[in-house]
CSV table of N, CA and C in Angstrom, one decimal:
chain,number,residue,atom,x,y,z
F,235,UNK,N,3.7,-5.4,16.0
F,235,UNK,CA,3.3,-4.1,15.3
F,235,UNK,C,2.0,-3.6,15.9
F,236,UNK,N,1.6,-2.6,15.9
F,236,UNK,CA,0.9,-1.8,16.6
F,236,UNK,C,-0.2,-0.7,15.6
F,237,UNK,N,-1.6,-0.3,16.1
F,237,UNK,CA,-2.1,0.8,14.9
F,237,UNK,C,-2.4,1.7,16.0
F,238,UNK,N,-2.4,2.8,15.1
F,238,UNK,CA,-1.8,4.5,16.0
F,238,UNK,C,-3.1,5.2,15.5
F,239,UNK,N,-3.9,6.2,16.2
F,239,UNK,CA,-4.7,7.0,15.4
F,239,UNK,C,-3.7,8.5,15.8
F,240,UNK,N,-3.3,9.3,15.1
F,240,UNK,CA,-2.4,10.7,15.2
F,240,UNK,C,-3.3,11.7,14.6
F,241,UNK,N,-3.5,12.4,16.1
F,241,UNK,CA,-3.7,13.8,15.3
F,241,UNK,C,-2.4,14.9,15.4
F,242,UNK,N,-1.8,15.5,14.6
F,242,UNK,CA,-0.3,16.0,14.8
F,242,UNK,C,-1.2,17.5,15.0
F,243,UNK,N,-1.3,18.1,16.1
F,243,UNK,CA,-1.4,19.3,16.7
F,243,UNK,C,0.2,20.1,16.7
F,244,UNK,N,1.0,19.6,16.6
F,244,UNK,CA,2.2,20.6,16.6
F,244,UNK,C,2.4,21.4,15.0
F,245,UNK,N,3.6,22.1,15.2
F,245,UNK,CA,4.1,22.6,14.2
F,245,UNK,C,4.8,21.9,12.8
F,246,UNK,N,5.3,20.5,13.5
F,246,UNK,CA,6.2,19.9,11.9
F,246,UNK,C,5.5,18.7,12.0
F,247,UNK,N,6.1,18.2,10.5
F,247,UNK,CA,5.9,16.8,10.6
F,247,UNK,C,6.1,16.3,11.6
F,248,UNK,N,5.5,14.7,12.0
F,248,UNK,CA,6.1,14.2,12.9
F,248,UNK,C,6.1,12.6,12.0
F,249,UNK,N,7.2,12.2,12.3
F,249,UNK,CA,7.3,10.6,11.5
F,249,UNK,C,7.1,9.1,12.8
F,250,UNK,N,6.4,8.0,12.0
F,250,UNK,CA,6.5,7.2,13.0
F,250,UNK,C,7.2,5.6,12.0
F,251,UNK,N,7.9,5.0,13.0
F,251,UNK,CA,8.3,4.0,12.0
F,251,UNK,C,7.1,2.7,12.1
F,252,UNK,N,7.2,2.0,10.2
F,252,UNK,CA,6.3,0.9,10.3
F,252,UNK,C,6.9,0.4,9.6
F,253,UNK,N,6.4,-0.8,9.0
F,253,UNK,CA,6.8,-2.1,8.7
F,253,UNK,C,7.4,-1.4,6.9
F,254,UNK,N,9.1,-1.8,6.8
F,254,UNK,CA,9.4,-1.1,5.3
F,254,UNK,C,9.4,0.3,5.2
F,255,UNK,N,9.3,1.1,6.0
F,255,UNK,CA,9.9,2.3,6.5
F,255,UNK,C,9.6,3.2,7.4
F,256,UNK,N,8.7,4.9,6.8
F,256,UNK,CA,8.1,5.3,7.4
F,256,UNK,C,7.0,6.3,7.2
F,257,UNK,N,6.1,6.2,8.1
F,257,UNK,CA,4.9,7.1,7.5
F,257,UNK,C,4.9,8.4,8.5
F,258,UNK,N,4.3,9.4,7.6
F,258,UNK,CA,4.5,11.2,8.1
F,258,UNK,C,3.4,11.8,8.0
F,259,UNK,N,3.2,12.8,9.3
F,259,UNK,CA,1.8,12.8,9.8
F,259,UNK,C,2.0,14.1,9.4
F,260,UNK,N,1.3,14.8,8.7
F,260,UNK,CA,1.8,16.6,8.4
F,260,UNK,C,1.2,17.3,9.7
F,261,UNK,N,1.9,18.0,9.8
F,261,UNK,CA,1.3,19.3,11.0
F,261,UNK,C,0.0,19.7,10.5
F,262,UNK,N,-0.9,19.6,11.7
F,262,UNK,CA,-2.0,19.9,11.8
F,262,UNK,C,-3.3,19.1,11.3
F,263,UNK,N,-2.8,17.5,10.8
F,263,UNK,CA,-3.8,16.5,10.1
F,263,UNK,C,-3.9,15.7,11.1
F,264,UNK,N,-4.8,14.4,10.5
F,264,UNK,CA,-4.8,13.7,11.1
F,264,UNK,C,-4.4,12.3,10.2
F,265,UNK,N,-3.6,11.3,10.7
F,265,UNK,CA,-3.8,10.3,10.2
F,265,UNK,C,-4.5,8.5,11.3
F,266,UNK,N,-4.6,7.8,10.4
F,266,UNK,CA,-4.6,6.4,10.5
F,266,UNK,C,-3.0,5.8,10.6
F,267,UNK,N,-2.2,5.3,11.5
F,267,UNK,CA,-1.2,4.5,11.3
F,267,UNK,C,-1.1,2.8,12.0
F,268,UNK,N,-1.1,2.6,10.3
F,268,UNK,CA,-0.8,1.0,10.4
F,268,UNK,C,0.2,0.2,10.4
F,269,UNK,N,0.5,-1.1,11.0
F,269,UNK,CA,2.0,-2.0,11.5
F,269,UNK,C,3.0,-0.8,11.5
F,270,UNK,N,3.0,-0.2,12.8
F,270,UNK,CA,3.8,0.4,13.3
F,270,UNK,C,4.4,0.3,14.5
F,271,UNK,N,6.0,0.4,14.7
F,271,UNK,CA,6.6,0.0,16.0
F,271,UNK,C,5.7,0.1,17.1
F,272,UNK,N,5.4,-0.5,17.6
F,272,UNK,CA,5.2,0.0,19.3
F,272,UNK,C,5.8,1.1,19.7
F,273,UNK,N,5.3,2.3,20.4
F,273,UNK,CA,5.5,2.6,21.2
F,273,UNK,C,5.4,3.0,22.3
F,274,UNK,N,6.4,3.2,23.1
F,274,UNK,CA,6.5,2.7,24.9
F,274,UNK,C,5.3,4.5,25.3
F,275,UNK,N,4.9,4.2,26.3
F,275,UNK,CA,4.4,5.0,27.1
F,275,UNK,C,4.9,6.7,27.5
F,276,UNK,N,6.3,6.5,27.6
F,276,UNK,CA,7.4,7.6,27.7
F,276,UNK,C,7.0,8.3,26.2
F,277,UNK,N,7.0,7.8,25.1
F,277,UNK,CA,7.4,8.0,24.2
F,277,UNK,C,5.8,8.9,23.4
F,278,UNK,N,5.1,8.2,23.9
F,278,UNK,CA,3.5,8.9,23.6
F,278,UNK,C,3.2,10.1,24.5
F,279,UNK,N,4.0,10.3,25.6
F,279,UNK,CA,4.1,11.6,26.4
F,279,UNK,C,4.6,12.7,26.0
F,280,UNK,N,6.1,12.0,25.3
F,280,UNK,CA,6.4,13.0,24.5
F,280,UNK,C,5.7,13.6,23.7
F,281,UNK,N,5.3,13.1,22.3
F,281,UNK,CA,4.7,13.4,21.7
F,281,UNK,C,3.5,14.6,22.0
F,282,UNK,N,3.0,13.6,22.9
F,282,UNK,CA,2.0,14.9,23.6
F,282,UNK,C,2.5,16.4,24.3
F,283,UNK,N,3.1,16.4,24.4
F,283,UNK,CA,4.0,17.5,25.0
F,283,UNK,C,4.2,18.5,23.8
F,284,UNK,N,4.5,17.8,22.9
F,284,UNK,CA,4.5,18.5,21.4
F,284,UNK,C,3.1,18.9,20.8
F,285,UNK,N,2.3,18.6,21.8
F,285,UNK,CA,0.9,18.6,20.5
F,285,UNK,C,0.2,17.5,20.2
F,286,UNK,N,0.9,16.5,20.3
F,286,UNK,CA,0.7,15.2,19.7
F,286,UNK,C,0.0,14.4,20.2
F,287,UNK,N,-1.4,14.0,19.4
F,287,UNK,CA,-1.7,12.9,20.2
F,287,UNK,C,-2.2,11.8,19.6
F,288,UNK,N,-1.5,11.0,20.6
F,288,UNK,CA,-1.5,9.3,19.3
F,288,UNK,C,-2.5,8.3,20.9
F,289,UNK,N,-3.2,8.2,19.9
F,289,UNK,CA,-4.1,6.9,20.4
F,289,UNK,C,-3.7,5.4,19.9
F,290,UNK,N,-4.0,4.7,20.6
F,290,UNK,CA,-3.9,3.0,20.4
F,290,UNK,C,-4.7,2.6,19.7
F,291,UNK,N,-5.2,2.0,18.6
F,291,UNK,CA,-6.2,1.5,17.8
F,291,UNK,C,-6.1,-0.3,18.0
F,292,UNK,N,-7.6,-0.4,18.1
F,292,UNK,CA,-7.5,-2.4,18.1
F,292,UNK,C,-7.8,-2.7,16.9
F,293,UNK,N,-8.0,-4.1,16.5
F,293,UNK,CA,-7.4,-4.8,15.3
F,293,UNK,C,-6.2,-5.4,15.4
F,294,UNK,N,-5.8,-5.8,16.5
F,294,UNK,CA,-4.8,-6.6,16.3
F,294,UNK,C,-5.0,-8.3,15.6
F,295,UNK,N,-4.7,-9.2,15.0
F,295,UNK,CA,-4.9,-10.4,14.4
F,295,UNK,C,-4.8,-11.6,15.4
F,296,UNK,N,-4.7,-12.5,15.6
F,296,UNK,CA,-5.1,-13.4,16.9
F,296,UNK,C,-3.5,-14.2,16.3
F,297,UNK,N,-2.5,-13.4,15.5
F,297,UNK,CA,-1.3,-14.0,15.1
F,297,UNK,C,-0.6,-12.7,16.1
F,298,UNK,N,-0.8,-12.0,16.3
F,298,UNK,CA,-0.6,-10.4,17.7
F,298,UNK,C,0.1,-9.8,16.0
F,299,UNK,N,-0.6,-9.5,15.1
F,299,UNK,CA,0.0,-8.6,14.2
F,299,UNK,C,-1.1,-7.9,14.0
F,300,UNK,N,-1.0,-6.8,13.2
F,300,UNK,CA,-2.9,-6.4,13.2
F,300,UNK,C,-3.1,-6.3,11.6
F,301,UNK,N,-4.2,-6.1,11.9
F,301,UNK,CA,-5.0,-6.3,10.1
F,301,UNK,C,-4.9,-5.0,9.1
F,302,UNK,N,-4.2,-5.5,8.3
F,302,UNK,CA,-4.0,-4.3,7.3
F,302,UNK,C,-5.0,-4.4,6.0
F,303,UNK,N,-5.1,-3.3,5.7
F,303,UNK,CA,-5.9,-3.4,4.3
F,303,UNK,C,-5.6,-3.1,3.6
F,304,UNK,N,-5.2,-4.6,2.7
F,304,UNK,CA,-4.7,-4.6,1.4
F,304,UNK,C,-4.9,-3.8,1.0
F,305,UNK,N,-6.3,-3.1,0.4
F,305,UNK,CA,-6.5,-1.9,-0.5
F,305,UNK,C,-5.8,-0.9,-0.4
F,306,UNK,N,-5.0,0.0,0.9
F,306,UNK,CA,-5.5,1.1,1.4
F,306,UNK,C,-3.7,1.1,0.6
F,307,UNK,N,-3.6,2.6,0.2
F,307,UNK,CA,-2.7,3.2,-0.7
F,307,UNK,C,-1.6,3.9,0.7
F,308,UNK,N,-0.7,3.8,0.6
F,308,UNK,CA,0.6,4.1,1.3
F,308,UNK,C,1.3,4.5,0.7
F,309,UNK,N,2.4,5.5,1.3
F,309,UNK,CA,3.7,6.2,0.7
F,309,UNK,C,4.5,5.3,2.1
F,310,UNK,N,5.7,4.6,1.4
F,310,UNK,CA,6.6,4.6,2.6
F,310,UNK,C,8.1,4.7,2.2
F,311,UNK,N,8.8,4.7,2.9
F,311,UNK,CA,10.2,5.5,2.7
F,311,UNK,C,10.7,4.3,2.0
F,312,UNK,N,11.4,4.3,0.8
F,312,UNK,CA,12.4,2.9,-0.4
F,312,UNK,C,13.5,3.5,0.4
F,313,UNK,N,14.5,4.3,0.8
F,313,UNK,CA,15.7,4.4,1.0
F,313,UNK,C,16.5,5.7,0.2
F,314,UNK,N,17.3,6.4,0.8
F,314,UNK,CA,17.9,7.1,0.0
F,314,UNK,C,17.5,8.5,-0.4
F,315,UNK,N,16.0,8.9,0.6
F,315,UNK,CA,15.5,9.9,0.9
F,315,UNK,C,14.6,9.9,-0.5
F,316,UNK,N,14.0,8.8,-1.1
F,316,UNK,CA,12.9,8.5,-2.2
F,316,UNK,C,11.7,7.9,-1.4
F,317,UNK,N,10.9,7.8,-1.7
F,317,UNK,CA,9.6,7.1,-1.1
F,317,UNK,C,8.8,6.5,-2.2
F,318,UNK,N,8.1,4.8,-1.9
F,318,UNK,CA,7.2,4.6,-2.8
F,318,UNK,C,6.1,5.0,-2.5
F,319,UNK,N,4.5,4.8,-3.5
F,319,UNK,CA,3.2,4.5,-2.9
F,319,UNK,C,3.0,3.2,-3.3
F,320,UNK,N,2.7,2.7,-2.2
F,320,UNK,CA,2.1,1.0,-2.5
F,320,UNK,C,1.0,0.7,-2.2
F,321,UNK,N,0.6,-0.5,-2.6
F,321,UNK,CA,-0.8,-1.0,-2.2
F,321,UNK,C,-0.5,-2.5,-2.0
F,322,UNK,N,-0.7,-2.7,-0.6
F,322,UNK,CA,-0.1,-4.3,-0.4
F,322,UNK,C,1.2,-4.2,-0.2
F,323,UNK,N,1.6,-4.8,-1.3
F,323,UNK,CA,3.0,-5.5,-1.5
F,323,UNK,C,3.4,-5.1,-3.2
F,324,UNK,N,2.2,-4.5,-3.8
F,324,UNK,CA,2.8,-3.8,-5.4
F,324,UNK,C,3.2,-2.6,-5.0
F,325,UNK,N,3.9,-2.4,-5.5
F,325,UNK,CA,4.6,-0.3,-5.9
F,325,UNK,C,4.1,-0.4,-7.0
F,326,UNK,N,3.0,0.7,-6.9
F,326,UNK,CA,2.5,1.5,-7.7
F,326,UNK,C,3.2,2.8,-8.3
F,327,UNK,N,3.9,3.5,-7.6
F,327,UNK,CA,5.0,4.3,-8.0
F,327,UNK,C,5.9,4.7,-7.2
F,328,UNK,N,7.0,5.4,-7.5
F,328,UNK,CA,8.4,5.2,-6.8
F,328,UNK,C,9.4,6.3,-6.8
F,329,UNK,N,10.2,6.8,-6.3
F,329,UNK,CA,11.2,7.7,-6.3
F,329,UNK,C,10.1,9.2,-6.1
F,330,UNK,N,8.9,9.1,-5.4
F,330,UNK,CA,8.6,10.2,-5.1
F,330,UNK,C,9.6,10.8,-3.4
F,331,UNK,N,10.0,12.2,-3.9
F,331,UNK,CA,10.7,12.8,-2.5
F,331,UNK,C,9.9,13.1,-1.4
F,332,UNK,N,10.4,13.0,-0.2
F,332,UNK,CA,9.8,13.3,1.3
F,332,UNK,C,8.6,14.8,0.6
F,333,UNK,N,8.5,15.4,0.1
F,333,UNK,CA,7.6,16.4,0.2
F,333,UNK,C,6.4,15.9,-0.6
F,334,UNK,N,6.5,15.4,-1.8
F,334,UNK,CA,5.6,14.4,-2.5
F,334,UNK,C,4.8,13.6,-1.3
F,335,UNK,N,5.7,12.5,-0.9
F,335,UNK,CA,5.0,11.6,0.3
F,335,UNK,C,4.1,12.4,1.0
F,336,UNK,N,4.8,13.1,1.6
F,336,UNK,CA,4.0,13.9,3.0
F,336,UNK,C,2.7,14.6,2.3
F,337,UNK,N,2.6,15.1,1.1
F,337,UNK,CA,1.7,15.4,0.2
F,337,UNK,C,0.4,14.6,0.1
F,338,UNK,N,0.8,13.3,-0.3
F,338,UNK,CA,0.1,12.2,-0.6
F,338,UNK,C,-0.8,11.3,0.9
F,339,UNK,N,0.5,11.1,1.8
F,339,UNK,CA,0.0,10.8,2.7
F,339,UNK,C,-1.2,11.9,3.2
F,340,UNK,N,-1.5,13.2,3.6
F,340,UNK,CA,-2.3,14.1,3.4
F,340,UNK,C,-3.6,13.9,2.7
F,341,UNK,N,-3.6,13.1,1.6
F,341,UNK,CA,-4.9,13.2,1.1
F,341,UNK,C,-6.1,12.1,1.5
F,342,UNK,N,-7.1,12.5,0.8
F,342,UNK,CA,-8.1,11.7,1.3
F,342,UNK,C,-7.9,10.0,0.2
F,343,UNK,N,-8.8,9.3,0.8
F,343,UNK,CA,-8.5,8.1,-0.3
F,343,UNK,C,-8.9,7.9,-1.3
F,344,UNK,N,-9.8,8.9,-1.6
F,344,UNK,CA,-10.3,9.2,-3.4
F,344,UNK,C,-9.5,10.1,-3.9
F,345,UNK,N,-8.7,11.1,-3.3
F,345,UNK,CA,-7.3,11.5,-3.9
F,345,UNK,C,-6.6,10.6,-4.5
F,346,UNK,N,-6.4,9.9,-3.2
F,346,UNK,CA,-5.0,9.2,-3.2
F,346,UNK,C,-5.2,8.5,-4.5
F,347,UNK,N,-6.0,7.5,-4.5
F,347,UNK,CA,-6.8,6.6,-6.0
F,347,UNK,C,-6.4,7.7,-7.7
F,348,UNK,N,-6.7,8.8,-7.3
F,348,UNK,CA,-6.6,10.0,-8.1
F,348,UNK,C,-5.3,9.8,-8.8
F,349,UNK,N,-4.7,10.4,-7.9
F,349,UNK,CA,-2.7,10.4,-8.4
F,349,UNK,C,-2.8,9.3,-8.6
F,350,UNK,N,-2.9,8.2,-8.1
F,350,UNK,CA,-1.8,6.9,-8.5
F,350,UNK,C,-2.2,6.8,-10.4
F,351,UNK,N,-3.6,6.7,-10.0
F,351,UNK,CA,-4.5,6.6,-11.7
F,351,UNK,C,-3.8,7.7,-12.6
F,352,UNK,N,-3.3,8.7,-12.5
F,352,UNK,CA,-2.7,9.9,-12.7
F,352,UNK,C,-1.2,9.6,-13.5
F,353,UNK,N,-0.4,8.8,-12.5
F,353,UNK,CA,0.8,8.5,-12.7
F,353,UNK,C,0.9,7.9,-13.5
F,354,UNK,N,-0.1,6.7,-13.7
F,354,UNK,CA,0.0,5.4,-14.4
F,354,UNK,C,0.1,6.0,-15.9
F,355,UNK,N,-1.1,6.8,-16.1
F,355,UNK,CA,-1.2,7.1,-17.9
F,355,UNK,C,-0.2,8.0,-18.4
């Protein structure tokens, strides 16, 4: 698995796959992406061609996995065109749709903290 830094210069989303599904970079943001497929060379060209530009981030783990942080709040795709947000390995909440996600993914991490606290009550 691999960490990506994306700034999505094009016009749409652009999705990348990671560990339990997938994470979506909204047009015109930037994200952090963490344990995500590798991607081959050809494939980051593309991207770029689109706008896209994904850098290689270090942190890999001396197991060749890289370091995730537990803390850090994620939307990733459950199946069936629903998405959870998780933290770690808890789901914090669930059956949010692809617009929700891409919403969430979008925000900063005192947002993010925001909604989940939000959901809960």
């Amino acid at each position: 698995m691999a960490q990506y830094h994306v700034k999505n210069g094009s016009h749409v989303a652009k999705a990348f796959k990671v560990r339990g599904g997938h994470r979506v970079v909204p047009a015109g943001k930037e994200a952090d992406i963490v344990d995500a497929k590798e991607l081959t060379e050809a494939q980051i060209e593309a991207f770029e061609r689109e706008g896209v530009k994904v850098k290689a981030k270090g942190g890999k783990a001396k197991t060749g996995q890289p370091e995730l942080d537990p803390t850090a709040l994620r939307a990733v795709h459950h199946g069936g065109g629903r998405f959870d947000i998780v933290q770690g390995d808890e789901v914090l909440a669930s059956g949010l749709s692809k617009a929700d996600a891409d919403a969430f993914s979008a925000m900063s991490e005192e947002e993010k903290a925001e909604y989940v606290k939000a959901t809960k009550t």
